[in-house]
Amino acid sequence: MRIDQSVETPWGISVFGAASINAAPDVARLRVAIKETRQQAGEAFEVTRRGVNQVREVVRGHGVPDRHVSTSRLNLESSYVYGGERKFVGYECTASFVIELRALDTLEAVLVDVVEAGANEVGGVEFDVRTKKELRAEARRAAVAAAREKAALYAEAAGVRLGAVIHIKDVDSEQLQNSYRSHGRSTEGDGEGDLTPGRVTVTAGVVLGFSIIES
């Protein structure tokens, strides 16, 4: 993946700076779903609705408030199999959940219990931090400092004096984050197993343009 670090008109000194901040996650988002197929639409609705209620009760039993559980509307569609000719299987009803956990040590137990309660699809676990906004600001300041240091080095090597900042261009944080992952720099979920939180990496990048002062 290529991150554009250029400016259309060359002038002065243009440099790219990046920084990443690692933090221990304090939030886990568990994505699960209930998917049931029945010959009758009403029966598919009913068994799925029953599963939704059971999953919610299990999650409440782990001390997770309702506001931390997002549930989709029940979705119903016809289900077919294809093997030469299309054959009707039944009506498939689906409900999906995003369960936000603040007590990370309960993650494995919650996952086991919601599966036993009726969730038959597990979409994965995402670890995050609630202070991401503050961490992003810290990473941006560090990225600016890195760009300034690089510009000063270039100016010294070129035998010129560094002037004021006259151009600032933000680099998309998500694009930069993907670049870090592709190079193996992100440490998200780098523990011994899939449910080990590891570290969350917050990145920032900036392009700074400096004028050159004539000696």
Short mmCIF file of N, CA and C in Angstrom, two decimals, residues 176-188 190 201:
data_model
loop_
_atom_site.label_atom_id
_atom_site.label_comp_id
_atom_site.label_asym_id
_atom_site.label_seq_id
_atom_site.Cartn_x
_atom_site.Cartn_y
_atom_site.Cartn_z
N LEU A 176 -2.78 4.53 7.39
CA LEU A 176 -1.48 4.32 8.02
C LEU A 176 -1.51 3.09 8.91
N GLN A 177 -2.63 2.89 9.63
CA GLN A 177 -2.77 1.71 10.50
C GLN A 177 -2.66 0.43 9.69
N ASN A 178 -3.31 0.40 8.52
CA ASN A 178 -3.24 -0.78 7.66
C ASN A 178 -1.81 -1.02 7.18
N SER A 179 -1.08 0.07 6.92
CA SER A 179 0.30 -0.06 6.49
C SER A 179 1.15 -0.67 7.60
N TYR A 180 0.92 -0.25 8.84
CA TYR A 180 1.66 -0.82 9.97
C TYR A 180 1.36 -2.31 10.10
N ARG A 181 0.07 -2.69 9.93
CA ARG A 181 -0.30 -4.10 10.05
C ARG A 181 0.39 -4.92 8.96
N SER A 182 0.41 -4.40 7.73
CA SER A 182 0.99 -5.15 6.62
C SER A 182 2.48 -5.38 6.80
N HIS A 183 3.13 -4.53 7.58
CA HIS A 183 4.56 -4.68 7.83
C HIS A 183 4.83 -5.36 9.18
N GLY A 184 3.75 -5.87 9.79
CA GLY A 184 3.92 -6.61 11.03
C GLY A 184 4.23 -5.76 12.23
N ARG A 185 3.92 -4.46 12.18
CA ARG A 185 4.27 -3.58 13.30
C ARG A 185 3.16 -3.47 14.33
N SER A 186 1.96 -3.83 13.94
CA SER A 186 0.86 -3.73 14.88
C SER A 186 0.91 -4.91 15.83
N THR A 187 0.64 -4.66 17.10
CA THR A 187 0.70 -5.72 18.09
C THR A 187 -0.67 -6.08 18.61
N GLU A 188 -1.72 -5.75 17.87
CA GLU A 188 -3.05 -6.10 18.32
C GLU A 188 -3.18 -7.61 18.36
N ASP A 190 -1.59 -9.98 19.90
CA ASP A 190 -0.39 -10.75 19.63
C ASP A 190 -0.06 -11.71 20.76
N THR A 201 -2.67 -0.68 18.94
CA THR A 201 -1.76 0.32 18.39
C THR A 201 -2.56 1.44 17.74
#
